[in-house]
Amino acid sequence: MAHERAQREALRILSGIEDGTMSAADSYALIEDADAALVYLLFTWIRNRYAASHAASDAVIGRLLAISNRYPTVTKKMKDGQGDPVVEWFEDGYTYRDLDSKAFVALIVDKLES
């Protein structure tokens, strides 16, 4: 049950930032409780997915920056997560752009929960 909940919350973070369905404060409430590696991976997935060539990049990256700028602890959490072995595992074996949000979250949460 905790596994499914973790996946739902990770997808809520992603969709809230992608679709603009949550405020920075609402996103932060979920990010604050999330694993540091997960936060790093989610934000990096968004940055890779919404590169400058993507039509929605300004809006999506703008929401990502709004969260980071308004809540400096997010940046610290990302730095902490960057050194996690799960991040190295993912980046050695996968490419961010090759996975859609559901497949990405399922893969990462499975690894973090194992």
PDB file of C-alpha atoms in Angstrom:
ATOM      1  CA  MET A   1       0.000   0.000   0.000  1.00  0.00           C
ATOM      2  CA  ALA A   2       2.847   2.405   0.818  1.00  0.00           C
ATOM      3  CA  HIS A   3       4.344   1.621  -2.576  1.00  0.00           C
ATOM      4  CA  GLU A   4       1.156   2.631  -4.418  1.00  0.00           C
ATOM      5  CA  ARG A   5       0.839   5.753  -2.289  1.00  0.00           C
ATOM      6  CA  ALA A   6       4.428   6.757  -3.103  1.00  0.00           C
ATOM      7  CA  GLN A   7       3.717   6.340  -6.823  1.00  0.00           C
ATOM      8  CA  ARG A   8       0.521   8.399  -6.596  1.00  0.00           C
ATOM      9  CA  GLU A   9       2.273  11.214  -4.741  1.00  0.00           C
ATOM     10  CA  ALA A  10       5.196  11.251  -7.178  1.00  0.00           C
ATOM     11  CA  LEU A  11       2.764  11.416 -10.104  1.00  0.00           C
ATOM     12  CA  ARG A  12       0.875  14.235  -8.344  1.00  0.00           C
ATOM     13  CA  ILE A  13       4.108  16.204  -8.056  1.00  0.00           C
ATOM     14  CA  LEU A  14       4.877  15.673 -11.738  1.00  0.00           C
ATOM     15  CA  SER A  15       1.394  16.396 -13.024  1.00  0.00           C
ATOM     16  CA  GLY A  16       1.019  19.408 -10.753  1.00  0.00           C
ATOM     17  CA  ILE A  17       4.150  20.945 -12.235  1.00  0.00           C
ATOM     18  CA  GLU A  18       3.515  19.801 -15.806  1.00  0.00           C
ATOM     19  CA  ASP A  19      -0.156  20.780 -15.962  1.00  0.00           C
ATOM     20  CA  GLY A  20      -0.094  23.672 -13.504  1.00  0.00           C
ATOM     21  CA  THR A  21      -2.812  22.060 -11.414  1.00  0.00           C
ATOM     22  CA  MET A  22      -1.137  22.768  -8.074  1.00  0.00           C
ATOM     23  CA  SER A  23       0.273  25.892  -6.528  1.00  0.00           C
ATOM     24  CA  ALA A  24       3.917  26.071  -5.519  1.00  0.00           C
ATOM     25  CA  ALA A  25       2.801  25.657  -1.899  1.00  0.00           C
ATOM     26  CA  ASP A  26       0.777  22.529  -2.699  1.00  0.00           C
ATOM     27  CA  SER A  27       3.667  21.054  -4.661  1.00  0.00           C
ATOM     28  CA  TYR A  28       6.063  21.880  -1.863  1.00  0.00           C
ATOM     29  CA  ALA A  29       3.876  20.090   0.678  1.00  0.00           C
ATOM     30  CA  LEU A  30       4.377  16.863  -1.282  1.00  0.00           C
ATOM     31  CA  ILE A  31       8.034  17.529  -2.103  1.00  0.00           C
ATOM     32  CA  GLU A  32       8.845  18.240   1.525  1.00  0.00           C
ATOM     33  CA  ASP A  33       7.849  14.690   2.505  1.00  0.00           C
ATOM     34  CA  ALA A  34       9.399  12.985  -0.523  1.00  0.00           C
ATOM     35  CA  ASP A  35      12.684  11.122  -0.652  1.00  0.00           C
ATOM     36  CA  ALA A  36      15.586  13.377  -1.725  1.00  0.00           C
ATOM     37  CA  ALA A  37      16.584  11.050  -4.579  1.00  0.00           C
ATOM     38  CA  LEU A  38      13.009  11.039  -5.844  1.00  0.00           C
ATOM     39  CA  VAL A  39      12.877  14.841  -5.815  1.00  0.00           C
ATOM     40  CA  TYR A  40      16.156  15.076  -7.709  1.00  0.00           C
ATOM     41  CA  LEU A  41      15.005  12.524 -10.272  1.00  0.00           C
ATOM     42  CA  LEU A  42      11.563  14.118 -10.741  1.00  0.00           C
ATOM     43  CA  PHE A  43      12.987  17.603 -11.256  1.00  0.00           C
ATOM     44  CA  THR A  44      15.685  16.294 -13.598  1.00  0.00           C
ATOM     45  CA  TRP A  45      13.084  14.334 -15.590  1.00  0.00           C
ATOM     46  CA  ILE A  46      11.049  17.532 -15.973  1.00  0.00           C
ATOM     47  CA  ARG A  47      14.095  19.543 -17.065  1.00  0.00           C
ATOM     48  CA  ASN A  48      15.008  16.911 -19.645  1.00  0.00           C
ATOM     49  CA  ARG A  49      11.461  16.425 -20.865  1.00  0.00           C
ATOM     50  CA  TYR A  50      10.773  20.145 -21.224  1.00  0.00           C
ATOM     51  CA  ALA A  51      13.926  21.356 -22.920  1.00  0.00           C
ATOM     52  CA  ALA A  52      13.860  24.766 -24.599  1.00  0.00           C
ATOM     53  CA  SER A  53      12.580  23.210 -27.833  1.00  0.00           C
ATOM     54  CA  HIS A  54       9.394  21.952 -26.155  1.00  0.00           C
ATOM     55  CA  ALA A  55       6.338  24.174 -26.679  1.00  0.00           C
ATOM     56  CA  ALA A  56       5.409  24.104 -22.986  1.00  0.00           C
ATOM     57  CA  SER A  57       8.930  24.529 -21.628  1.00  0.00           C
ATOM     58  CA  ASP A  58       8.529  28.135 -20.471  1.00  0.00           C
ATOM     59  CA  ALA A  59       5.435  27.376 -18.421  1.00  0.00           C
ATOM     60  CA  VAL A  60       6.603  24.071 -16.970  1.00  0.00           C
ATOM     61  CA  ILE A  61      10.151  25.157 -16.168  1.00  0.00           C
ATOM     62  CA  GLY A  62       8.711  28.401 -14.784  1.00  0.00           C
ATOM     63  CA  ARG A  63       6.600  26.418 -12.314  1.00  0.00           C
ATOM     64  CA  LEU A  64       9.615  24.314 -11.391  1.00  0.00           C
ATOM     65  CA  LEU A  65      11.670  27.439 -10.733  1.00  0.00           C
ATOM     66  CA  ALA A  66       8.843  29.029  -8.745  1.00  0.00           C
ATOM     67  CA  ILE A  67       8.923  26.085  -6.351  1.00  0.00           C
ATOM     68  CA  SER A  68      12.717  26.102  -6.061  1.00  0.00           C
ATOM     69  CA  ASN A  69      12.934  29.871  -5.630  1.00  0.00           C
ATOM     70  CA  ARG A  70      10.118  30.103  -3.107  1.00  0.00           C
ATOM     71  CA  TYR A  71      11.306  27.127  -1.052  1.00  0.00           C
ATOM     72  CA  PRO A  72      15.135  27.013  -0.843  1.00  0.00           C
ATOM     73  CA  THR A  73      15.012  23.692   1.013  1.00  0.00           C
ATOM     74  CA  VAL A  74      13.982  22.093  -2.293  1.00  0.00           C
ATOM     75  CA  THR A  75      17.370  22.971  -3.782  1.00  0.00           C
ATOM     76  CA  LYS A  76      19.123  21.462  -0.765  1.00  0.00           C
ATOM     77  CA  LYS A  77      16.989  18.337  -1.014  1.00  0.00           C
ATOM     78  CA  MET A  78      17.896  18.001  -4.686  1.00  0.00           C
ATOM     79  CA  LYS A  79      21.615  18.322  -3.910  1.00  0.00           C
ATOM     80  CA  ASP A  80      21.269  15.675  -1.213  1.00  0.00           C
ATOM     81  CA  GLY A  81      19.413  13.395  -3.621  1.00  0.00           C
ATOM     82  CA  GLN A  82      21.870  13.834  -6.459  1.00  0.00           C
ATOM     83  CA  GLY A  83      24.458  11.687  -4.676  1.00  0.00           C
ATOM     84  CA  ASP A  84      22.067   8.829  -3.926  1.00  0.00           C
ATOM     85  CA  PRO A  85      23.003   5.444  -5.439  1.00  0.00           C
ATOM     86  CA  VAL A  86      19.526   5.182  -7.014  1.00  0.00           C
ATOM     87  CA  VAL A  87      20.283   8.289  -9.094  1.00  0.00           C
ATOM     88  CA  GLU A  88      23.537   6.752 -10.299  1.00  0.00           C
ATOM     89  CA  TRP A  89      21.728   3.472 -11.048  1.00  0.00           C
ATOM     90  CA  PHE A  90      19.087   5.266 -13.103  1.00  0.00           C
ATOM     91  CA  GLU A  91      21.461   7.559 -14.986  1.00  0.00           C
ATOM     92  CA  ASP A  92      23.818   4.673 -15.831  1.00  0.00           C
ATOM     93  CA  GLY A  93      21.052   2.515 -17.272  1.00  0.00           C
ATOM     94  CA  TYR A  94      18.292   4.802 -18.528  1.00  0.00           C
ATOM     95  CA  THR A  95      17.618   8.036 -20.345  1.00  0.00           C
ATOM     96  CA  TYR A  96      15.146  10.529 -18.887  1.00  0.00           C
ATOM     97  CA  ARG A  97      13.528  11.307 -22.231  1.00  0.00           C
ATOM     98  CA  ASP A  98      12.865   7.655 -23.039  1.00  0.00           C
ATOM     99  CA  LEU A  99      10.303   7.185 -20.261  1.00  0.00           C
ATOM    100  CA  ASP A 100       6.886   8.764 -19.924  1.00  0.00           C
ATOM    101  CA  SER A 101       5.836   9.970 -16.485  1.00  0.00           C
ATOM    102  CA  LYS A 102       4.045   6.788 -15.407  1.00  0.00           C
ATOM    103  CA  ALA A 103       6.810   4.435 -16.497  1.00  0.00           C
ATOM    104  CA  PHE A 104       9.442   6.708 -14.974  1.00  0.00           C
ATOM    105  CA  VAL A 105       7.691   6.993 -11.611  1.00  0.00           C
ATOM    106  CA  ALA A 106       6.944   3.267 -11.451  1.00  0.00           C
ATOM    107  CA  LEU A 107      10.592   2.420 -12.153  1.00  0.00           C
ATOM    108  CA  ILE A 108      11.991   4.909  -9.637  1.00  0.00           C
ATOM    109  CA  VAL A 109       9.546   4.154  -6.840  1.00  0.00           C
ATOM    110  CA  ASP A 110      10.078   0.411  -7.322  1.00  0.00           C
ATOM    111  CA  LYS A 111      13.821   0.900  -6.968  1.00  0.00           C
ATOM    112  CA  LEU A 112      13.525   3.218  -3.967  1.00  0.00           C
ATOM    113  CA  GLU A 113      11.123   0.861  -2.213  1.00  0.00           C
ATOM    114  CA  SER A 114      13.262  -2.242  -2.794  1.00  0.00           C
TER     115      SER A 114
END
